[in-house]
Each structure stands twice: as C-alpha cells, then as structure tokens.
Amino acid sequence: MMYWPLISFEYRSRTQIKVRQTAKRTHPEDPNIEPELIATVVIHIVGVDATTLKPKALPDWLFPLEPTGQ
C-alpha cells in the first residue's frame, strides 16, 4: 500500500490561513481502484501578538505570490 497526502489552502488573509490535508491509500495490486480515504484534517493557523493576544498580521515573506482565484 502507498499513502499520499493532498494539501490545499482553503482560505488566506493577513492574520490567518486555513489548510486542509487529506491522506489517501492507493492499491498497488489494482491501480484502477479509487484511492481509499484515510483521514482529513482542517488546520487553522492564526497570527496573534504574544503580549496582547490580539490578531496580528502574518509576515509578508509567507505570501510571496498572490494566490489565483481570490
């Protein structure tokens, strides 16, 4: 069996990023079989000021290119 993750960015703003990761298992004995879903997780990454715990913009170097479709 082979496992492979799929990672997609669902949302992005100056203070937060929402990432979805899906893990699927392939069937090497029959590649025509649809990969089996093992797990899906949604991760919310939020920038906050460590002193005030209020939202803070994520650094510009995290966003070198503008995403398409936004």
PDB file of N, CA, C and O in Angstrom:
ATOM      1  N   MET A   1       0.830  -1.179   0.000  1.00  0.00           N
ATOM      2  CA  MET A   1       0.000   0.000   0.000  1.00  0.00           C
ATOM      3  C   MET A   1       0.880   1.250   0.000  1.00  0.00           C
ATOM      4  O   MET A   1       1.925   1.282   0.608  1.00  0.00           O
ATOM      5  N   MET A   2       0.399   2.249  -0.648  1.00  0.00           N
ATOM      6  CA  MET A   2       1.110   3.512  -0.696  1.00  0.00           C
ATOM      7  C   MET A   2       0.184   4.605  -0.160  1.00  0.00           C
ATOM      8  O   MET A   2      -1.000   4.625  -0.463  1.00  0.00           O
ATOM      9  N   TYR A   3       0.735   5.494   0.650  1.00  0.00           N
ATOM     10  CA  TYR A   3      -0.038   6.593   1.220  1.00  0.00           C
ATOM     11  C   TYR A   3       0.414   7.886   0.573  1.00  0.00           C
ATOM     12  O   TYR A   3       1.582   8.064   0.309  1.00  0.00           O
ATOM     13  N   TRP A   4      -0.522   8.794   0.352  1.00  0.00           N
ATOM     14  CA  TRP A   4      -0.142  10.089  -0.184  1.00  0.00           C
ATOM     15  C   TRP A   4      -1.050  11.163   0.384  1.00  0.00           C
ATOM     16  O   TRP A   4      -2.239  10.998   0.488  1.00  0.00           O
ATOM     17  N   PRO A   5      -0.445  12.286   0.772  1.00  0.00           N
ATOM     18  CA  PRO A   5      -1.238  13.402   1.296  1.00  0.00           C
ATOM     19  C   PRO A   5      -1.573  14.408   0.196  1.00  0.00           C
ATOM     20  O   PRO A   5      -0.829  14.558  -0.765  1.00  0.00           O
ATOM     21  N   LEU A   6      -2.690  15.053   0.356  1.00  0.00           N
ATOM     22  CA  LEU A   6      -3.074  16.147  -0.513  1.00  0.00           C
ATOM     23  C   LEU A   6      -3.288  17.354   0.386  1.00  0.00           C
ATOM     24  O   LEU A   6      -4.056  17.302   1.335  1.00  0.00           O
ATOM     25  N   ILE A   7      -2.590  18.440   0.108  1.00  0.00           N
ATOM     26  CA  ILE A   7      -2.681  19.641   0.925  1.00  0.00           C
ATOM     27  C   ILE A   7      -3.237  20.771   0.062  1.00  0.00           C
ATOM     28  O   ILE A   7      -2.752  21.015  -1.038  1.00  0.00           O
ATOM     29  N   SER A   8      -4.269  21.447   0.581  1.00  0.00           N
ATOM     30  CA  SER A   8      -4.825  22.591  -0.146  1.00  0.00           C
ATOM     31  C   SER A   8      -5.052  23.746   0.817  1.00  0.00           C
ATOM     32  O   SER A   8      -5.390  23.544   1.975  1.00  0.00           O
ATOM     33  N   PHE A   9      -4.828  24.945   0.313  1.00  0.00           N
ATOM     34  CA  PHE A   9      -5.067  26.144   1.095  1.00  0.00           C
ATOM     35  C   PHE A   9      -6.486  26.600   0.777  1.00  0.00           C
ATOM     36  O   PHE A   9      -6.789  26.950  -0.351  1.00  0.00           O
ATOM     37  N   GLU A  10      -7.351  26.577   1.796  1.00  0.00           N
ATOM     38  CA  GLU A  10      -8.749  26.916   1.581  1.00  0.00           C
ATOM     39  C   GLU A  10      -9.046  28.396   1.776  1.00  0.00           C
ATOM     40  O   GLU A  10      -9.987  28.921   1.201  1.00  0.00           O
ATOM     41  N   TYR A  11      -8.272  29.052   2.621  1.00  0.00           N
ATOM     42  CA  TYR A  11      -8.536  30.456   2.927  1.00  0.00           C
ATOM     43  C   TYR A  11      -7.245  31.108   3.388  1.00  0.00           C
ATOM     44  O   TYR A  11      -6.427  30.470   4.037  1.00  0.00           O
ATOM     45  N   ARG A  12      -7.088  32.378   3.044  1.00  0.00           N
ATOM     46  CA  ARG A  12      -5.918  33.108   3.498  1.00  0.00           C
ATOM     47  C   ARG A  12      -6.274  34.569   3.660  1.00  0.00           C
ATOM     48  O   ARG A  12      -6.945  35.159   2.811  1.00  0.00           O
ATOM     49  N   SER A  13      -5.865  35.142   4.782  1.00  0.00           N
ATOM     50  CA  SER A  13      -5.986  36.587   4.987  1.00  0.00           C
ATOM     51  C   SER A  13      -4.684  37.056   5.616  1.00  0.00           C
ATOM     52  O   SER A  13      -3.759  36.270   5.802  1.00  0.00           O
ATOM     53  N   ARG A  14      -4.611  38.302   5.984  1.00  0.00           N
ATOM     54  CA  ARG A  14      -3.373  38.821   6.589  1.00  0.00           C
ATOM     55  C   ARG A  14      -3.095  38.198   7.957  1.00  0.00           C
ATOM     56  O   ARG A  14      -1.965  38.151   8.397  1.00  0.00           O
ATOM     57  N   THR A  15      -4.142  37.733   8.650  1.00  0.00           N
ATOM     58  CA  THR A  15      -3.935  37.210  10.004  1.00  0.00           C
ATOM     59  C   THR A  15      -4.173  35.714  10.137  1.00  0.00           C
ATOM     60  O   THR A  15      -3.890  35.147  11.187  1.00  0.00           O
ATOM     61  N   GLN A  16      -4.695  35.059   9.105  1.00  0.00           N
ATOM     62  CA  GLN A  16      -4.962  33.632   9.258  1.00  0.00           C
ATOM     63  C   GLN A  16      -4.875  32.867   7.942  1.00  0.00           C
ATOM     64  O   GLN A  16      -5.036  33.426   6.868  1.00  0.00           O
ATOM     65  N   ILE A  17      -4.636  31.571   8.088  1.00  0.00           N
ATOM     66  CA  ILE A  17      -4.570  30.641   6.957  1.00  0.00           C
ATOM     67  C   ILE A  17      -5.367  29.402   7.359  1.00  0.00           C
ATOM     68  O   ILE A  17      -5.266  28.930   8.492  1.00  0.00           O
ATOM     69  N   LYS A  18      -6.156  28.887   6.432  1.00  0.00           N
ATOM     70  CA  LYS A  18      -6.901  27.651   6.664  1.00  0.00           C
ATOM     71  C   LYS A  18      -6.394  26.616   5.659  1.00  0.00           C
ATOM     72  O   LYS A  18      -6.421  26.846   4.450  1.00  0.00           O
ATOM     73  N   VAL A  19      -5.886  25.497   6.177  1.00  0.00           N
ATOM     74  CA  VAL A  19      -5.281  24.454   5.348  1.00  0.00           C
ATOM     75  C   VAL A  19      -6.052  23.150   5.538  1.00  0.00           C
ATOM     76  O   VAL A  19      -6.394  22.786   6.668  1.00  0.00           O
ATOM     77  N   ARG A  20      -6.325  22.450   4.449  1.00  0.00           N
ATOM     78  CA  ARG A  20      -6.967  21.127   4.518  1.00  0.00           C
ATOM     79  C   ARG A  20      -5.958  20.091   4.025  1.00  0.00           C
ATOM     80  O   ARG A  20      -5.348  20.263   2.972  1.00  0.00           O
ATOM     81  N   GLN A  21      -5.786  19.033   4.799  1.00  0.00           N
ATOM     82  CA  GLN A  21      -4.897  17.943   4.393  1.00  0.00           C
ATOM     83  C   GLN A  21      -5.703  16.648   4.381  1.00  0.00           C
ATOM     84  O   GLN A  21      -6.413  16.337   5.332  1.00  0.00           O
ATOM     85  N   THR A  22      -5.572  15.919   3.286  1.00  0.00           N
ATOM     86  CA  THR A  22      -6.270  14.657   3.113  1.00  0.00           C
ATOM     87  C   THR A  22      -5.251  13.568   2.842  1.00  0.00           C
ATOM     88  O   THR A  22      -4.348  13.754   2.029  1.00  0.00           O
ATOM     89  N   ALA A  23      -5.385  12.442   3.536  1.00  0.00           N
ATOM     90  CA  ALA A  23      -4.495  11.303   3.317  1.00  0.00           C
ATOM     91  C   ALA A  23      -5.294  10.170   2.678  1.00  0.00           C
ATOM     92  O   ALA A  23      -6.379   9.826   3.153  1.00  0.00           O
ATOM     93  N   LYS A  24      -4.744   9.625   1.603  1.00  0.00           N
ATOM     94  CA  LYS A  24      -5.398   8.515   0.898  1.00  0.00           C
ATOM     95  C   LYS A  24      -4.421   7.367   0.725  1.00  0.00           C
ATOM     96  O   LYS A  24      -3.227   7.563   0.666  1.00  0.00           O
ATOM     97  N   ARG A  25      -4.974   6.170   0.628  1.00  0.00           N
ATOM     98  CA  ARG A  25      -4.171   4.962   0.440  1.00  0.00           C
ATOM     99  C   ARG A  25      -4.495   4.384  -0.934  1.00  0.00           C
ATOM    100  O   ARG A  25      -5.655   4.185  -1.277  1.00  0.00           O
ATOM    101  N   THR A  26      -3.459   4.134  -1.723  1.00  0.00           N
ATOM    102  CA  THR A  26      -3.666   3.541  -3.046  1.00  0.00           C
ATOM    103  C   THR A  26      -3.550   2.026  -2.960  1.00  0.00           C
ATOM    104  O   THR A  26      -3.047   1.474  -1.982  1.00  0.00           O
ATOM    105  N   HIS A  27      -4.019   1.358  -3.995  1.00  0.00           N
ATOM    106  CA  HIS A  27      -3.996  -0.104  -4.070  1.00  0.00           C
ATOM    107  C   HIS A  27      -3.047  -0.521  -5.187  1.00  0.00           C
ATOM    108  O   HIS A  27      -3.430  -0.529  -6.361  1.00  0.00           O
ATOM    109  N   PRO A  28      -1.780  -0.844  -4.859  1.00  0.00           N
ATOM    110  CA  PRO A  28      -0.810  -1.157  -5.911  1.00  0.00           C
ATOM    111  C   PRO A  28      -1.169  -2.405  -6.722  1.00  0.00           C
ATOM    112  O   PRO A  28      -0.770  -2.520  -7.880  1.00  0.00           O
ATOM    113  N   GLU A  29      -1.941  -3.319  -6.132  1.00  0.00           N
ATOM    114  CA  GLU A  29      -2.314  -4.528  -6.874  1.00  0.00           C
ATOM    115  C   GLU A  29      -3.326  -4.229  -7.982  1.00  0.00           C
ATOM    116  O   GLU A  29      -3.428  -4.978  -8.944  1.00  0.00           O
ATOM    117  N   ASP A  30      -4.082  -3.121  -7.845  1.00  0.00           N
ATOM    118  CA  ASP A  30      -5.029  -2.714  -8.881  1.00  0.00           C
ATOM    119  C   ASP A  30      -5.100  -1.188  -8.916  1.00  0.00           C
ATOM    120  O   ASP A  30      -5.878  -0.573  -8.185  1.00  0.00           O
ATOM    121  N   PRO A  31      -4.295  -0.556  -9.762  1.00  0.00           N
ATOM    122  CA  PRO A  31      -4.260   0.907  -9.804  1.00  0.00           C
ATOM    123  C   PRO A  31      -5.568   1.546 -10.282  1.00  0.00           C
ATOM    124  O   PRO A  31      -5.745   2.752 -10.182  1.00  0.00           O
ATOM    125  N   ASN A  32      -6.495   0.739 -10.813  1.00  0.00           N
ATOM    126  CA  ASN A  32      -7.772   1.281 -11.277  1.00  0.00           C
ATOM    127  C   ASN A  32      -8.753   1.518 -10.128  1.00  0.00           C
ATOM    128  O   ASN A  32      -9.764   2.185 -10.312  1.00  0.00           O
ATOM    129  N   ILE A  33      -8.460   0.964  -8.952  1.00  0.00           N
ATOM    130  CA  ILE A  33      -9.322   1.170  -7.793  1.00  0.00           C
ATOM    131  C   ILE A  33      -9.099   2.576  -7.254  1.00  0.00           C
ATOM    132  O   ILE A  33      -7.965   3.028  -7.117  1.00  0.00           O
ATOM    133  N   GLU A  34     -10.202   3.259  -6.952  1.00  0.00           N
ATOM    134  CA  GLU A  34     -10.139   4.609  -6.386  1.00  0.00           C
ATOM    135  C   GLU A  34      -9.371   4.572  -5.062  1.00  0.00           C
ATOM    136  O   GLU A  34      -9.591   3.686  -4.239  1.00  0.00           O
ATOM    137  N   PRO A  35      -8.444   5.512  -4.820  1.00  0.00           N
ATOM    138  CA  PRO A  35      -7.722   5.553  -3.547  1.00  0.00           C
ATOM    139  C   PRO A  35      -8.692   5.665  -2.370  1.00  0.00           C
ATOM    140  O   PRO A  35      -9.705   6.360  -2.446  1.00  0.00           O
ATOM    141  N   GLU A  36      -8.368   4.988  -1.283  1.00  0.00           N
ATOM    142  CA  GLU A  36      -9.206   4.962  -0.087  1.00  0.00           C
ATOM    143  C   GLU A  36      -8.857   6.136   0.825  1.00  0.00           C
ATOM    144  O   GLU A  36      -7.696   6.356   1.154  1.00  0.00           O
ATOM    145  N   LEU A  37      -9.874   6.879   1.234  1.00  0.00           N
ATOM    146  CA  LEU A  37      -9.678   7.996   2.151  1.00  0.00           C
ATOM    147  C   LEU A  37      -9.357   7.461   3.538  1.00  0.00           C
ATOM    148  O   LEU A  37     -10.085   6.631   4.078  1.00  0.00           O
ATOM    149  N   ILE A  38      -8.239   7.922   4.113  1.00  0.00           N
ATOM    150  CA  ILE A  38      -7.838   7.508   5.454  1.00  0.00           C
ATOM    151  C   ILE A  38      -8.238   8.560   6.477  1.00  0.00           C
ATOM    152  O   ILE A  38      -8.824   8.255   7.511  1.00  0.00           O
ATOM    153  N   ALA A  39      -7.910   9.820   6.194  1.00  0.00           N
ATOM    154  CA  ALA A  39      -8.201  10.891   7.142  1.00  0.00           C
ATOM    155  C   ALA A  39      -8.199  12.237   6.441  1.00  0.00           C
ATOM    156  O   ALA A  39      -7.525  12.428   5.437  1.00  0.00           O
ATOM    157  N   THR A  40      -8.963  13.159   6.997  1.00  0.00           N
ATOM    158  CA  THR A  40      -8.976  14.549   6.542  1.00  0.00           C
ATOM    159  C   THR A  40      -8.888  15.435   7.777  1.00  0.00           C
ATOM    160  O   THR A  40      -9.533  15.166   8.779  1.00  0.00           O
ATOM    161  N   VAL A  41      -8.078  16.478   7.688  1.00  0.00           N
ATOM    162  CA  VAL A  41      -7.931  17.415   8.801  1.00  0.00           C
ATOM    163  C   VAL A  41      -7.945  18.836   8.248  1.00  0.00           C
ATOM    164  O   VAL A  41      -7.470  19.081   7.144  1.00  0.00           O
ATOM    165  N   VAL A  42      -8.557  19.751   9.005  1.00  0.00           N
ATOM    166  CA  VAL A  42      -8.532  21.171   8.663  1.00  0.00           C
ATOM    167  C   VAL A  42      -7.756  21.870   9.768  1.00  0.00           C
ATOM    168  O   VAL A  42      -8.048  21.704  10.950  1.00  0.00           O
ATOM    169  N   ILE A  43      -6.743  22.646   9.366  1.00  0.00           N
ATOM    170  CA  ILE A  43      -5.879  23.336  10.322  1.00  0.00           C
ATOM    171  C   ILE A  43      -6.060  24.837  10.143  1.00  0.00           C
ATOM    172  O   ILE A  43      -5.982  25.349   9.025  1.00  0.00           O
ATOM    173  N   HIS A  44      -6.312  25.539  11.247  1.00  0.00           N
ATOM    174  CA  HIS A  44      -6.418  26.995  11.241  1.00  0.00           C
ATOM    175  C   HIS A  44      -5.144  27.548  11.878  1.00  0.00           C
ATOM    176  O   HIS A  44      -4.858  27.266  13.034  1.00  0.00           O
ATOM    177  N   ILE A  45      -4.403  28.334  11.109  1.00  0.00           N
ATOM    178  CA  ILE A  45      -3.182  28.970  11.600  1.00  0.00           C
ATOM    179  C   ILE A  45      -3.499  30.458  11.743  1.00  0.00           C
ATOM    180  O   ILE A  45      -3.920  31.095  10.774  1.00  0.00           O
ATOM    181  N   VAL A  46      -3.327  30.983  12.950  1.00  0.00           N
ATOM    182  CA  VAL A  46      -3.688  32.369  13.222  1.00  0.00           C
ATOM    183  C   VAL A  46      -2.502  33.100  13.830  1.00  0.00           C
ATOM    184  O   VAL A  46      -1.846  32.578  14.733  1.00  0.00           O
ATOM    185  N   GLY A  47      -2.228  34.309  13.330  1.00  0.00           N
ATOM    186  CA  GLY A  47      -1.165  35.138  13.886  1.00  0.00           C
ATOM    187  C   GLY A  47      -1.724  36.000  15.007  1.00  0.00           C
ATOM    188  O   GLY A  47      -2.733  36.680  14.832  1.00  0.00           O
ATOM    189  N   VAL A  48      -1.096  35.933  16.183  1.00  0.00           N
ATOM    190  CA  VAL A  48      -1.506  36.779  17.309  1.00  0.00           C
ATOM    191  C   VAL A  48      -0.283  37.423  17.941  1.00  0.00           C
ATOM    192  O   VAL A  48       0.815  36.869  17.898  1.00  0.00           O
ATOM    193  N   ASP A  49      -0.483  38.580  18.526  1.00  0.00           N
ATOM    194  CA  ASP A  49       0.569  39.254  19.274  1.00  0.00           C
ATOM    195  C   ASP A  49       0.743  38.513  20.595  1.00  0.00           C
ATOM    196  O   ASP A  49      -0.226  38.260  21.312  1.00  0.00           O
ATOM    197  N   ALA A  50       1.964  38.141  20.935  1.00  0.00           N
ATOM    198  CA  ALA A  50       2.227  37.354  22.135  1.00  0.00           C
ATOM    199  C   ALA A  50       1.913  38.104  23.423  1.00  0.00           C
ATOM    200  O   ALA A  50       1.626  37.479  24.451  1.00  0.00           O
ATOM    201  N   THR A  51       1.940  39.411  23.387  1.00  0.00           N
ATOM    202  CA  THR A  51       1.666  40.197  24.593  1.00  0.00           C
ATOM    203  C   THR A  51       0.177  40.455  24.782  1.00  0.00           C
ATOM    204  O   THR A  51      -0.375  40.226  25.854  1.00  0.00           O
ATOM    205  N   THR A  52      -0.479  40.888  23.711  1.00  0.00           N
ATOM    206  CA  THR A  52      -1.892  41.275  23.817  1.00  0.00           C
ATOM    207  C   THR A  52      -2.858  40.154  23.452  1.00  0.00           C
ATOM    208  O   THR A  52      -4.042  40.234  23.759  1.00  0.00           O
ATOM    209  N   LEU A  53      -2.356  39.114  22.774  1.00  0.00           N
ATOM    210  CA  LEU A  53      -3.169  38.008  22.254  1.00  0.00           C
ATOM    211  C   LEU A  53      -4.245  38.482  21.274  1.00  0.00           C
ATOM    212  O   LEU A  53      -5.245  37.822  21.068  1.00  0.00           O
ATOM    213  N   LYS A  54      -4.004  39.626  20.647  1.00  0.00           N
ATOM    214  CA  LYS A  54      -4.900  40.140  19.614  1.00  0.00           C
ATOM    215  C   LYS A  54      -4.348  39.745  18.248  1.00  0.00           C
ATOM    216  O   LYS A  54      -3.149  39.506  18.100  1.00  0.00           O
ATOM    217  N   PRO A  55      -5.230  39.656  17.234  1.00  0.00           N
ATOM    218  CA  PRO A  55      -4.762  39.284  15.896  1.00  0.00           C
ATOM    219  C   PRO A  55      -3.630  40.189  15.416  1.00  0.00           C
ATOM    220  O   PRO A  55      -3.638  41.393  15.653  1.00  0.00           O
ATOM    221  N   LYS A  56      -2.646  39.570  14.771  1.00  0.00           N
ATOM    222  CA  LYS A  56      -1.511  40.303  14.222  1.00  0.00           C
ATOM    223  C   LYS A  56      -1.227  39.751  12.829  1.00  0.00           C
ATOM    224  O   LYS A  56      -1.290  38.544  12.602  1.00  0.00           O
ATOM    225  N   ALA A  57      -0.893  40.644  11.905  1.00  0.00           N
ATOM    226  CA  ALA A  57      -0.638  40.226  10.524  1.00  0.00           C
ATOM    227  C   ALA A  57       0.530  39.252  10.454  1.00  0.00           C
ATOM    228  O   ALA A  57       1.527  39.405  11.149  1.00  0.00           O
ATOM    229  N   LEU A  58       0.369  38.243   9.624  1.00  0.00           N
ATOM    230  CA  LEU A  58       1.451  37.294   9.371  1.00  0.00           C
ATOM    231  C   LEU A  58       2.521  37.987   8.541  1.00  0.00           C
ATOM    232  O   LEU A  58       2.232  38.935   7.801  1.00  0.00           O
ATOM    233  N   PRO A  59       3.784  37.558   8.622  1.00  0.00           N
ATOM    234  CA  PRO A  59       4.859  38.237   7.888  1.00  0.00           C
ATOM    235  C   PRO A  59       4.663  38.164   6.367  1.00  0.00           C
ATOM    236  O   PRO A  59       4.167  37.173   5.835  1.00  0.00           O
ATOM    237  N   ASP A  60       5.075  39.221   5.678  1.00  0.00           N
ATOM    238  CA  ASP A  60       4.930  39.293   4.224  1.00  0.00           C
ATOM    239  C   ASP A  60       5.645  38.164   3.498  1.00  0.00           C
ATOM    240  O   ASP A  60       5.204  37.727   2.436  1.00  0.00           O
ATOM    241  N   TRP A  61       6.768  37.654   4.046  1.00  0.00           N
ATOM    242  CA  TRP A  61       7.517  36.606   3.345  1.00  0.00           C
ATOM    243  C   TRP A  61       6.716  35.304   3.248  1.00  0.00           C
ATOM    244  O   TRP A  61       7.053  34.436   2.446  1.00  0.00           O
ATOM    245  N   LEU A  62       5.625  35.169   4.000  1.00  0.00           N
ATOM    246  CA  LEU A  62       4.776  33.982   3.856  1.00  0.00           C
ATOM    247  C   LEU A  62       3.940  34.025   2.585  1.00  0.00           C
ATOM    248  O   LEU A  62       3.424  33.006   2.147  1.00  0.00           O
ATOM    249  N   PHE A  63       3.792  35.212   1.996  1.00  0.00           N
ATOM    250  CA  PHE A  63       2.935  35.385   0.831  1.00  0.00           C
ATOM    251  C   PHE A  63       3.712  35.981  -0.335  1.00  0.00           C
ATOM    252  O   PHE A  63       3.449  37.098  -0.754  1.00  0.00           O
ATOM    253  N   PRO A  64       4.683  35.255  -0.885  1.00  0.00           N
ATOM    254  CA  PRO A  64       5.498  35.821  -1.957  1.00  0.00           C
ATOM    255  C   PRO A  64       4.715  36.079  -3.241  1.00  0.00           C
ATOM    256  O   PRO A  64       5.024  36.987  -3.979  1.00  0.00           O
ATOM    257  N   LEU A  65       3.683  35.300  -3.493  1.00  0.00           N
ATOM    258  CA  LEU A  65       2.867  35.470  -4.701  1.00  0.00           C
ATOM    259  C   LEU A  65       1.396  35.513  -4.301  1.00  0.00           C
ATOM    260  O   LEU A  65       0.999  34.844  -3.362  1.00  0.00           O
ATOM    261  N   GLU A  66       0.628  36.286  -5.026  1.00  0.00           N
ATOM    262  CA  GLU A  66      -0.807  36.318  -4.769  1.00  0.00           C
ATOM    263  C   GLU A  66      -1.427  35.029  -5.274  1.00  0.00           C
ATOM    264  O   GLU A  66      -1.107  34.569  -6.380  1.00  0.00           O
ATOM    265  N   PRO A  67      -2.327  34.406  -4.494  1.00  0.00           N
ATOM    266  CA  PRO A  67      -2.989  33.193  -4.973  1.00  0.00           C
ATOM    267  C   PRO A  67      -3.947  33.507  -6.106  1.00  0.00           C
ATOM    268  O   PRO A  67      -4.470  34.625  -6.191  1.00  0.00           O
ATOM    269  N   THR A  68      -4.159  32.565  -6.986  1.00  0.00           N
ATOM    270  CA  THR A  68      -5.088  32.772  -8.091  1.00  0.00           C
ATOM    271  C   THR A  68      -6.507  32.488  -7.601  1.00  0.00           C
ATOM    272  O   THR A  68      -6.721  31.728  -6.669  1.00  0.00           O
ATOM    273  N   GLY A  69      -7.465  33.141  -8.198  1.00  0.00           N
ATOM    274  CA  GLY A  69      -8.859  32.897  -7.859  1.00  0.00           C
ATOM    275  C   GLY A  69      -9.369  33.644  -6.653  1.00  0.00           C
ATOM    276  O   GLY A  69     -10.434  33.374  -6.167  1.00  0.00           O
ATOM    277  N   GLN A  70      -8.611  34.611  -6.124  1.00  0.00           N
ATOM    278  CA  GLN A  70      -9.115  35.387  -4.987  1.00  0.00           C
ATOM    279  C   GLN A  70      -9.330  36.816  -5.379  1.00  0.00           C
ATOM    280  O   GLN A  70      -8.736  37.378  -6.201  1.00  0.00           O
TER     281      GLN A  70
END
